[in-house]
Amino acid sequence: IGVTFENEWVKVDELLEIEKNGLNFYPSISALESLVDKIKQRELLEKIGFASGNEWISLSNLKKIRTKLPENWTFPLMAKLRKGGYDGKGNKVINDIRDLEELIHSRESDQWFLEKWVSYEKELALVVSRDAKGVVRSLPLVETCQNKQVCDWVLAPADVPNDVRNYAYNIGASLLNNLKYVGVLALEYF
């Protein structure tokens, strides 16, 4: 018997016990553990040699330095929930120190992290899969077009140079192989 997942909203701690007792999950709970938490995602990408491309700091670490922004950081910033945010939910634009202090003093501040603001030309997405034998496959890299932070339509294949396509695939394949991930995963690139 095996169980598959359609999304990352799983209670990892509860399911780890079930997995330890012999039920097979695809992907494994241990593989999902690093993906359901955006801070753990960033740490994993850095560990396998792919910086997230953007500087970030957890709000709990920022509290320790008394709300002072790290050197070379300026407003606006993007605040993100470490778990559960999607399609513009779980994101907040932090325009000034007042917005930042309000978030820090909220009940859930330990669940947030900050990223430097990034201007980008395109949002890209890639669907990759890995089977139990370790074979990695992907669909073509696509450009997603957003309306109010929700994907409205997709252009396939993305109009980007081959080195961008290859880099996106290498990130996906490295991630799947590092996690020994069996299943399908959708990745977004900004």
C-alpha atoms as one frame of an Amber mdcrd trajectory, in Angstrom:
protein
   0.000   0.000   0.000   1.220   3.484  -0.801  -0.070   7.033  -0.427   0.650
   9.920  -2.789   0.359  13.681  -2.241  -1.044  16.386  -4.451   0.291  19.348
  -2.492   2.640  20.340   0.290   0.027  20.943   3.002   0.811  17.844   4.979
   1.434  17.433   8.676   4.940  16.013   8.418   5.405  15.217  12.118   2.254
  13.113  12.305   2.951  11.261   9.067   6.594  10.462   9.919   5.374   8.063
  12.607   3.088   6.283  10.148   5.929   6.048   7.604   8.234   4.563  10.262
   5.615   1.860  10.834   5.868   0.650   7.241   3.395   2.634   5.135   5.003
   3.884   1.916   4.440   7.484   0.919   5.314   8.905  -2.521   7.167  11.159
  -2.186   8.520  10.074   1.180   7.661  12.158   4.212  11.350  12.804   4.811
  11.594  14.228   1.265   8.563  16.451   1.859   9.908  17.645   5.195  12.377
  19.993   3.473   9.782  21.266   1.012   6.798  22.190   3.198   8.853  24.848
   5.005  10.202  27.673   2.825  13.113  28.322   5.198  14.127  24.657   4.989
  13.747  24.905   1.193  16.255  27.744   1.076  18.654  25.955   3.397  18.449
  22.810   1.247  19.077  24.714  -1.985  22.113  26.375  -0.431  23.373  22.990
   0.837  23.228  21.415  -2.634  24.912  24.421  -4.256  22.013  26.498  -5.551
  21.653  29.755  -3.690  18.052  30.915  -3.615  19.167  33.947  -5.598  17.882
  36.230  -2.925  19.054  37.148   0.522  16.666  36.257   3.326  16.470  36.280
   7.116  13.982  34.675   9.474  11.947  37.138  11.479  13.032  35.403  14.695
  16.686  36.120  13.796  15.810  39.705  12.958  14.191  40.065  16.403  17.525
  39.095  17.975  19.205  42.079  16.331  16.422  44.393  17.493  14.575  45.034
  14.242  17.641  46.525  12.570  17.834  45.531   8.924  20.921  43.647   7.781
  23.589  45.706   6.074  22.741  46.683   2.471  19.020  45.958   2.959  16.452
  48.627   2.139  12.685  48.861   1.945  10.494  47.572   0.432  10.950  43.952
   1.539   8.876  40.833   0.954   7.680  38.945   4.031   6.631  35.331   3.516
   5.041  32.705   5.700   7.384  29.777   6.080   4.512  27.294   5.628   1.285
  27.269   3.638   1.501  30.444   1.595   0.600  30.266  -2.089  -0.815  32.427
  -4.899  -0.163  35.675  -3.060  -1.480  34.342   0.251   1.068  34.320   3.033
   3.042  37.202   1.513   3.232  40.788   2.710   5.018  43.770   1.260   6.928
  45.554   4.019   7.242  49.176   2.937   8.841  50.729   5.998  10.015  50.181
   9.568   6.450  50.591  10.877   5.224  47.665   8.725   8.191  45.604   9.890
   7.614  46.315  13.578   3.921  45.458  13.197   4.830  42.067  11.724   7.494
  41.412  14.375   5.008  42.099  17.154   2.293  39.912  15.661   1.351  36.630
  17.339   2.802  34.574  14.506   6.057  36.429  13.854   8.177  33.283  14.230
   6.380  31.833  11.194   7.663  34.548   8.839  10.886  35.420   7.057  11.988
  38.407   5.017  13.541  38.576   1.570  15.185  41.469  -0.164  12.852  42.919
  -2.770  13.480  41.451  -6.211  12.432  42.990  -9.482  12.082  40.299 -12.099
  11.188  40.120 -15.765   9.504  36.720 -15.865   8.146  34.034 -13.594   9.028
  30.592 -14.875   7.819  27.153 -13.835   9.008  23.625 -14.406   7.323  20.311
 -13.666   9.883  17.581 -12.949   9.449  13.975 -11.931  11.660  11.192 -10.609
  10.750   7.535 -10.618  11.796   4.846  -8.133  14.788   3.968 -10.351  16.059
   7.557 -10.186  15.135   8.575 -13.723  14.333  12.298 -13.875  12.053  13.743
 -16.540  10.521  17.154 -17.084   7.936  19.004 -19.083   9.136  22.084 -20.993
   9.982  25.170 -18.952   7.039  27.589 -19.096   6.431  31.261 -18.401   3.550
  31.906 -16.035   1.587  35.129 -16.280   0.091  36.380 -13.055  -3.030  38.377
 -12.279  -3.176  39.534  -8.643  -0.457  37.009  -7.733  -2.423  34.064  -9.167
  -1.394  32.284 -12.356  -3.767  33.421 -15.089  -2.174  31.761 -18.107   0.977
  29.922 -19.185   3.205  30.335 -22.235   4.917  27.109 -23.298   7.723  26.779
 -23.937   9.146  29.803 -22.137  10.917  32.274 -24.397  14.272  32.112 -22.598
  17.816  31.142 -23.640  18.851  27.486 -23.453  21.206  28.147 -20.522  18.193
  29.314 -18.458  16.272  26.148 -19.408  19.258  23.983 -18.517  19.810  25.758
 -15.205  16.138  25.340 -14.242  16.291  21.629 -15.105  19.565  21.166 -13.184
  18.049  22.711 -10.076  14.997  20.448 -10.345  16.995  17.266 -11.027  19.492
  18.033  -8.248  16.694  18.667  -5.794  14.852  15.445  -6.673  18.024  13.349
  -6.555  19.256  14.886  -3.302  15.929  14.143  -1.610  15.544  10.737  -3.298
  12.170  12.156  -4.247   9.776   9.795  -6.026   6.912  11.659  -7.632   6.134
  14.880  -9.466   7.201  18.325  -8.320   6.388  21.795  -9.687   9.049  24.474
  -9.250   8.712  28.230  -9.679  11.566  30.509 -10.646  11.641  34.304 -10.388
